[in-house]
Short mmCIF file of C-alpha atoms and ligand atoms in Angstrom, two decimals:
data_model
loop_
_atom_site.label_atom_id
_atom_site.label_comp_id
_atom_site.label_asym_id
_atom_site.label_seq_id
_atom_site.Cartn_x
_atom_site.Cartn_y
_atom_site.Cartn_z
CA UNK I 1240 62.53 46.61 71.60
CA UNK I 1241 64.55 49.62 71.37
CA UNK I 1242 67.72 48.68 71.87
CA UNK I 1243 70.49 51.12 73.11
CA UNK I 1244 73.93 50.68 72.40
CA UNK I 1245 74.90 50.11 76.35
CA UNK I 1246 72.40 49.35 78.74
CA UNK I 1247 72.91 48.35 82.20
CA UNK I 1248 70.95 48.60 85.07
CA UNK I 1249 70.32 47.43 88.51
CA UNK I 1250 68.60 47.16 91.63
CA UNK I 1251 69.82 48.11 94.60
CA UNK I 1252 67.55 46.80 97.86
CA UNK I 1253 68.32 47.16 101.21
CA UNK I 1254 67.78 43.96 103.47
CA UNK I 1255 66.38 45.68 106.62
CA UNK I 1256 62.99 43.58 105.61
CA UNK I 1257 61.11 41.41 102.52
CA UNK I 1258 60.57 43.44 99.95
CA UNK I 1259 56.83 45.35 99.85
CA UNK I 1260 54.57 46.72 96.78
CA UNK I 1261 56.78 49.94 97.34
CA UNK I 1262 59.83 48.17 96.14
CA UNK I 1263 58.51 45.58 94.16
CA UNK I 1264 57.19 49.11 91.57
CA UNK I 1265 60.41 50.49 91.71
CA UNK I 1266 62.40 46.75 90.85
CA UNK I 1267 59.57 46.30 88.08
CA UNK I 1268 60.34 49.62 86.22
CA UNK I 1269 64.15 48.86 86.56
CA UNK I 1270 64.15 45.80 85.17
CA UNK I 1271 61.35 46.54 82.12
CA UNK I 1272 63.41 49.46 81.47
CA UNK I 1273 66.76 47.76 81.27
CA UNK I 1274 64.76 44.42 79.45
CA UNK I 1275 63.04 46.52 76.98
CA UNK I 1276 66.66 48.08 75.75
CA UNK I 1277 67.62 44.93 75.60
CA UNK I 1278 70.10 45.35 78.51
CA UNK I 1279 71.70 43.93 81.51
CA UNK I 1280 69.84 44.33 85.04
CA UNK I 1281 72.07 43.74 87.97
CA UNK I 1282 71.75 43.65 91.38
CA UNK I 1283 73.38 44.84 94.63
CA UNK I 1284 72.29 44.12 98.18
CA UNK I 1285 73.11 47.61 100.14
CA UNK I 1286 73.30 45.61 103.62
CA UNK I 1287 75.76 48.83 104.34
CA UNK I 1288 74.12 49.91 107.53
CA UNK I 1289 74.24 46.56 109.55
CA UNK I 1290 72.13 47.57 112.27
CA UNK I 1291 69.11 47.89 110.24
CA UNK I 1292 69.71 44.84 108.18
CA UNK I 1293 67.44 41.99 108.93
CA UNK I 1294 68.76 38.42 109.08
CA UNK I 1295 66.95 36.50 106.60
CA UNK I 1296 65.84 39.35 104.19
CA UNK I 1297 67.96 38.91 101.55
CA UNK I 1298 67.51 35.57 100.68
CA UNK I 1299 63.92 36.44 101.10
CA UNK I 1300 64.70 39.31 98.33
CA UNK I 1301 65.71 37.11 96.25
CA UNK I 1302 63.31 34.37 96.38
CA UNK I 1303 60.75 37.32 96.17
CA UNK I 1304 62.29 39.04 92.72
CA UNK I 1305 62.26 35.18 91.42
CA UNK I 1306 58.72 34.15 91.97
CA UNK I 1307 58.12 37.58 90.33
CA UNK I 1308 59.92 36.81 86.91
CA UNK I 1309 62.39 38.94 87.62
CA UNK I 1310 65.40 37.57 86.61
CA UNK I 1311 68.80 39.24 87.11
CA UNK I 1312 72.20 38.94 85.27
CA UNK I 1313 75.40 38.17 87.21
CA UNK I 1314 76.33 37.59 91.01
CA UNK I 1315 74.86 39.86 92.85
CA UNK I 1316 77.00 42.14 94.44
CA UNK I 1317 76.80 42.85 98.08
CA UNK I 1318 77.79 46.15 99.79
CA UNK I 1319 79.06 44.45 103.31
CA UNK I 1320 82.02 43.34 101.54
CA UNK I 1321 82.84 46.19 99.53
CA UNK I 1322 84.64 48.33 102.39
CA UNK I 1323 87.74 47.97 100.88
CA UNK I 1324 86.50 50.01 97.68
CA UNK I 1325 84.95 52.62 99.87
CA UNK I 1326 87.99 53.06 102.04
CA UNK I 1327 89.82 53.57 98.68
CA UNK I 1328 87.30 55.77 97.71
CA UNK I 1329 87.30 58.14 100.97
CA UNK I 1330 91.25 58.22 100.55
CA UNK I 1331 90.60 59.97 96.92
CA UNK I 1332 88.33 62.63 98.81
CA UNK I 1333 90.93 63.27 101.37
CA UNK I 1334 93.62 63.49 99.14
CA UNK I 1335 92.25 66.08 96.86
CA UNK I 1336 91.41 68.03 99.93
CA UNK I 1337 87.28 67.23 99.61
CA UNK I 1338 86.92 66.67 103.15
CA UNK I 1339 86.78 67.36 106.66
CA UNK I 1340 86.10 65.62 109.84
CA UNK I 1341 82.92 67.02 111.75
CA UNK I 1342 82.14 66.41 115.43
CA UNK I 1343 78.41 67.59 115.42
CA UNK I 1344 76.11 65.47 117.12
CA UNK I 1345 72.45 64.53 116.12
CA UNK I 1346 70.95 66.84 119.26
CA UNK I 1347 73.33 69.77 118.15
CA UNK I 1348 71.72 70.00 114.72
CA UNK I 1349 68.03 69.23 115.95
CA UNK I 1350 67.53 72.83 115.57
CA UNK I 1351 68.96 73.47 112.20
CA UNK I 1352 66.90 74.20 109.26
CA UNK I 1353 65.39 71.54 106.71
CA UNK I 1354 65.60 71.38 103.43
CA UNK I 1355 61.91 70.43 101.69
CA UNK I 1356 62.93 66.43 101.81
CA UNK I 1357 62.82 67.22 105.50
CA UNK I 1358 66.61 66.74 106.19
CA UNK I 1359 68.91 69.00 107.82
CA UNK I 1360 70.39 71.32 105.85
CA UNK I 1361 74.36 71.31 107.30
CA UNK I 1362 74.99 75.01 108.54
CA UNK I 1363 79.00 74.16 108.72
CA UNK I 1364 79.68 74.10 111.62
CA UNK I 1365 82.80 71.94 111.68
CA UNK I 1366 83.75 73.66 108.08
CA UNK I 1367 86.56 75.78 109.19
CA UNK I 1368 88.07 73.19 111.94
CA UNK I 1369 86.87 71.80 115.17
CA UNK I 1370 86.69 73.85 118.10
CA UNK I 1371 89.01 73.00 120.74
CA UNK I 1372 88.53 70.20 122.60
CA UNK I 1373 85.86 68.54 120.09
CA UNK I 1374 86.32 64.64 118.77
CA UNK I 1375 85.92 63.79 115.10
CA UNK I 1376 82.93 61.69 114.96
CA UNK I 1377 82.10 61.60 110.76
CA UNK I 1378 83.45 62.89 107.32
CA UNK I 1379 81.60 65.40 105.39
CA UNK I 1380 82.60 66.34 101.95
CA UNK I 1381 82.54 69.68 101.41
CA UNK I 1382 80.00 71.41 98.63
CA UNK I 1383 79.89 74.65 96.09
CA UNK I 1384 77.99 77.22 95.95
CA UNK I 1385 76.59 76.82 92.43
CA UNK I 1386 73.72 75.73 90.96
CA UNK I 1387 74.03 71.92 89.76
CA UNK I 1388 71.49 70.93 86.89
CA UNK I 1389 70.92 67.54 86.11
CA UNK I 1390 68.25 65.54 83.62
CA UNK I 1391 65.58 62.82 85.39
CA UNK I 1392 63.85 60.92 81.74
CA UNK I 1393 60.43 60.80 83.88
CA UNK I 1394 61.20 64.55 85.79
CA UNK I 1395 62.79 66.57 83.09
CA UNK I 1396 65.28 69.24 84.04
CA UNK I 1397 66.20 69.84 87.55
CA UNK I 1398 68.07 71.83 89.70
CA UNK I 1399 69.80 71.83 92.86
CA UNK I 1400 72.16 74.45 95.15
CA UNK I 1401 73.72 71.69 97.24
CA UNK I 1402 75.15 74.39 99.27
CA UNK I 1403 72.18 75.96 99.93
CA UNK I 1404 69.36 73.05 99.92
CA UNK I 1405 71.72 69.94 101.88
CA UNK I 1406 75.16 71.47 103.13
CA UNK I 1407 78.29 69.62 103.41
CA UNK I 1408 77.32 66.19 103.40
CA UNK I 1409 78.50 63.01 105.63
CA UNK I 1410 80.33 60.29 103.95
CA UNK I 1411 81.62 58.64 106.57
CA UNK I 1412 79.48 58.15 109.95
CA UNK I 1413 80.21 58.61 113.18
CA UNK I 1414 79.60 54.96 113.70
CA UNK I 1415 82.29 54.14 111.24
CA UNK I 1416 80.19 53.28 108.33
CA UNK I 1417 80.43 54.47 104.90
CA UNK I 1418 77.42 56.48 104.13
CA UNK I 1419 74.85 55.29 101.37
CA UNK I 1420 76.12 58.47 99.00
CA UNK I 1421 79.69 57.38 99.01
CA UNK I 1422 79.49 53.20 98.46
CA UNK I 1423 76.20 53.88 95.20
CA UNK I 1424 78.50 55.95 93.50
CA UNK I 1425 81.49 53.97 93.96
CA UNK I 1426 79.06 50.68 93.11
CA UNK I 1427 77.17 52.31 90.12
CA UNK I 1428 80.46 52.90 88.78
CA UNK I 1429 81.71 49.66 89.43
CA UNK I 1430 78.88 47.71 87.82
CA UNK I 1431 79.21 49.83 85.08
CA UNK I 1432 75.61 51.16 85.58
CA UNK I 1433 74.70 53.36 82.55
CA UNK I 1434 71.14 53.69 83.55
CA UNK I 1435 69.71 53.82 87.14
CA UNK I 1436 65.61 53.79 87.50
CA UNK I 1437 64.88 54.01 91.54
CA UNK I 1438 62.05 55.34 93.42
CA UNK I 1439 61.60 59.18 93.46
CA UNK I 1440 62.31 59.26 97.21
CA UNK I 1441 65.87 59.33 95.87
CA UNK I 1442 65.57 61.96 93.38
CA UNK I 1443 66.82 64.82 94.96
CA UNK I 1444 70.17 62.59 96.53
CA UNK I 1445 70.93 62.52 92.87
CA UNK I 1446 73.12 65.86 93.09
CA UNK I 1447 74.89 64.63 95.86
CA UNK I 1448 75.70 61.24 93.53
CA UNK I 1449 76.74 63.46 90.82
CA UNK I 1450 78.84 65.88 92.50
CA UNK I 1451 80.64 62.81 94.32
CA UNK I 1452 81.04 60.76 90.63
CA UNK I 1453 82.44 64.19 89.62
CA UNK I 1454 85.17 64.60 92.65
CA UNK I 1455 86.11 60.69 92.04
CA UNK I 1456 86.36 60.97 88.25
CA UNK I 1457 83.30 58.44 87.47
CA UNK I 1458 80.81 58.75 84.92
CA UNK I 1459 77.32 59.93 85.76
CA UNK I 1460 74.70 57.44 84.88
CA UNK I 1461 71.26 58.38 83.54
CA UNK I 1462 68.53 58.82 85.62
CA UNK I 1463 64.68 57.99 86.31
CA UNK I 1464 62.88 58.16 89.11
CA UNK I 1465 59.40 56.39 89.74
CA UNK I 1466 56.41 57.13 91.29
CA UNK I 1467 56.64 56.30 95.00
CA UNK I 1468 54.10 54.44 95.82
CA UNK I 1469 52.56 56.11 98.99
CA UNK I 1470 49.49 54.64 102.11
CA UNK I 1471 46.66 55.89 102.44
CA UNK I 1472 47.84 58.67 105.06
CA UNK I 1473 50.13 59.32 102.17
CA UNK I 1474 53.05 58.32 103.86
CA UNK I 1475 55.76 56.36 101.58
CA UNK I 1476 55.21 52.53 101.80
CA UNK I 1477 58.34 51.52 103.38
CA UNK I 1478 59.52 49.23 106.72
CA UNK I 1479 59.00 52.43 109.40
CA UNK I 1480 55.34 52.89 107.90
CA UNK I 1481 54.38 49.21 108.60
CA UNK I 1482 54.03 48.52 104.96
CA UNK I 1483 53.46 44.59 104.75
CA UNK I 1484 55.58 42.21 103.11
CA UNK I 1485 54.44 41.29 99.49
CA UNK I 1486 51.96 38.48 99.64
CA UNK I 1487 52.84 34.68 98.89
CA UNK I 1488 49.78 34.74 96.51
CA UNK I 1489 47.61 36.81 94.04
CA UNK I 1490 51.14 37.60 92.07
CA UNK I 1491 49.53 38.28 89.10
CA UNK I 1492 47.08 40.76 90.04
CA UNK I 1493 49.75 42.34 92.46
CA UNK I 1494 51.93 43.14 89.39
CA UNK I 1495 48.95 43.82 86.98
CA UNK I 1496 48.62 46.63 89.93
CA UNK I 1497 52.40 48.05 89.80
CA UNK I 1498 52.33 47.94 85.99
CA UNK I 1499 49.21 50.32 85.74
CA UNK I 1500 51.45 51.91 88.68
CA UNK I 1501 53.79 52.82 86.32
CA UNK I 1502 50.99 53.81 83.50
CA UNK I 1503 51.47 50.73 81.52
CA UNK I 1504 48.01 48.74 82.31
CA UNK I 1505 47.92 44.95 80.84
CA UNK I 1506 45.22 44.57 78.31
CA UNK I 1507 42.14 42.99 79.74
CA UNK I 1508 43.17 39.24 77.91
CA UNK I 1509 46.05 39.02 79.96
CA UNK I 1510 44.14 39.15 83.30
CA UNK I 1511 45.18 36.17 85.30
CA UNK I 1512 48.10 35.41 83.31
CA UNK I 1513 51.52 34.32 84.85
CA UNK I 1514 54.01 37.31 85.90
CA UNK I 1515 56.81 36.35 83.52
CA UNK I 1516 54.04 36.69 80.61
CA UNK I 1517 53.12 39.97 81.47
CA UNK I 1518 56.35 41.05 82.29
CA UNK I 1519 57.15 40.24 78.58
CA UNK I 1520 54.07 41.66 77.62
CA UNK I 1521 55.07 45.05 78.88
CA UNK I 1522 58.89 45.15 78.26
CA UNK I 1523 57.50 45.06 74.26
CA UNK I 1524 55.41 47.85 74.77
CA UNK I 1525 57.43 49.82 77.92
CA UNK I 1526 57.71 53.83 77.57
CA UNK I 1527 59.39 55.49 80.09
CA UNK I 1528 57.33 58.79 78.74
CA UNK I 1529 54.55 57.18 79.74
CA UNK I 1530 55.58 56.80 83.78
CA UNK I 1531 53.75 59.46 85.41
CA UNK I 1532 55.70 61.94 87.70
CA UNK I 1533 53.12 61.89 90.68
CA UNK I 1534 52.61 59.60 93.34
CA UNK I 1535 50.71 56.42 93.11
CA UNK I 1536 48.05 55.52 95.85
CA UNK I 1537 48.62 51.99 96.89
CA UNK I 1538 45.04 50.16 96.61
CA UNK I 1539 44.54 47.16 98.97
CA UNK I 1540 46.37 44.39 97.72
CA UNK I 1541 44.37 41.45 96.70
N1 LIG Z 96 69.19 50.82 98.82
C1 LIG Z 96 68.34 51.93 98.50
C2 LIG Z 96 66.93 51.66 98.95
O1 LIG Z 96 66.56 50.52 99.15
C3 LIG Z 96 68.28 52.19 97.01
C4 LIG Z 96 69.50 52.82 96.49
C5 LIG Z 96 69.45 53.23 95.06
O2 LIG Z 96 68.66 52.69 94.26
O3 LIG Z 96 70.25 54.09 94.71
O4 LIG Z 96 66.19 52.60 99.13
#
């Protein structure tokens, strides 16, 4: 074990279904990370966007991460009743003059460009004021024009023009609902997460993070992103590709799969053994070095 002085970590599903091989990768390396620095791991149920939230799927979560070993410290926190710290949050932005209200509509972007995560990039439109007659429908918060480096431990160095790669980004929806960007950073920092390890489909929202913990005055956790674990059309498992719910049995090959996943293989003696055991197993010998960058494939699950 290679313990660091402060260590806490978390994961941070979103109930919209049961948890698939997809996310169970992502809330294995979280956990062995945090577990093999002898840390906390926490977790947060981001139920923020109630339509897609599934009734049911976070018990099933948790019942999910349990048969699975994975054990987490604390209550678990859950987004749908965090609006006050949001609101308080937004307020900050407004104050210091961080945002403005937009009333562009989904069909008046369609056409804009996109950046290489296939979003649209935000050509400001609403930047300098509404035009007459339009309604505020969200908040966007307002970016530079600079080039913002940050550090990923499985990605190296990184860079990002938010200006130029995602444009002033929403905070608040036009539905009313806090965006995902605002309530993480105004969670991570309320957990007191010093270490966040997440799926690589979130690595390049990381600049956004950073640039709002910067505007708020929060610390900036450290970062890791893991391989994504992608179908066979090599399309992201995930709820819109039809990936299927993890299995009720076979656990212990399952996560003998995610751990080679994430380029830590079990020895050949611990075939067949019980998840908690080789989720010990590996926390002793976890590297984050040895996570590889690239995408895995997802094999057929047994
Ligand atoms: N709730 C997000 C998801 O399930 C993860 C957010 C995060 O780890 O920052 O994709």
């Amino acid at each position: 074990m290679n313990s660091v002085p402060y260590y806490v970590g978390r994961f941070a599903p979103s109930p919209s279904g049961p948890l698939h091989y997809g996310s169970l990768v992502a809330a294995v390396a979280s956990w062995l990370d945090a577990r093999a620095a002898g840390g906390r791991w926490l977790l947060r149920m981001e139920d923020l966007d109630r339509p897609r939230c599934e009734p049911g799927a976070a018990d099933t979560i948790l019942r999910q991460l349990e048969a699975y070993g994975l054990a987490w410290d604390g209550a678990v926190l859950v987004q749908s009743q965090r609006d006050d710290a949001y609101a308080e949050a937004l307020a900050t932005l407004q104050a210091i003059g961080a945002l403005y209200p937009c009333a562009c509509t989904r069909s008046q972007l369609a056409l804009a460009p996109r950046n290489h995560e296939g979003e649209i990039i935000y050509p400001g439109t609403c930047r300098n004021g509404l035009s007459a007659g339009a309604t505020a429908r969200a908040w966007r918060v307002r970016v530079p024009d600079v080039n913002a480096r940050f550090h990923d431990r499985i990605h190296g160095e990184l860079q990002q023009n938010l200006a130029y790669e995602v444009g002033d980004f929403i905070v608040r929806r036009a539905d009313g609902l806090f965006a995902y960007q605002l309530a993480v950073v105004v969670d991570d920092a309320f957990q007191r997460i010093s270490h966040v390890v997440r799926g690589a489909d979130l690595l390049w929202n990381t600049p956004r993070q950073i640039y709002l913990q910067s505007l708020l005055g929060l610390p900036t956790p450290s970062y890791a992103h893991v391989p994504l674990v992608i179908n066979a059309a090599g399309q992201k498992l995930s709820k819109q590709t039809l990936a299927p719910a993890l299995p009720e049995t076979g656990r212990s090959a399952i996560l003998a799969q995610a751990l080679a996943a994430l380029g830590h293989p079990p020895p050949a003696e611990l075939t067949g053994a019980e998840p908690a055991e080789l989720l010990a197993w590996t926390a002793a010998h976890w590297k984050i070095e040895n996570v590889p960058a690239r995408s895995a494939f997802a094999t057929p699950l047994p």
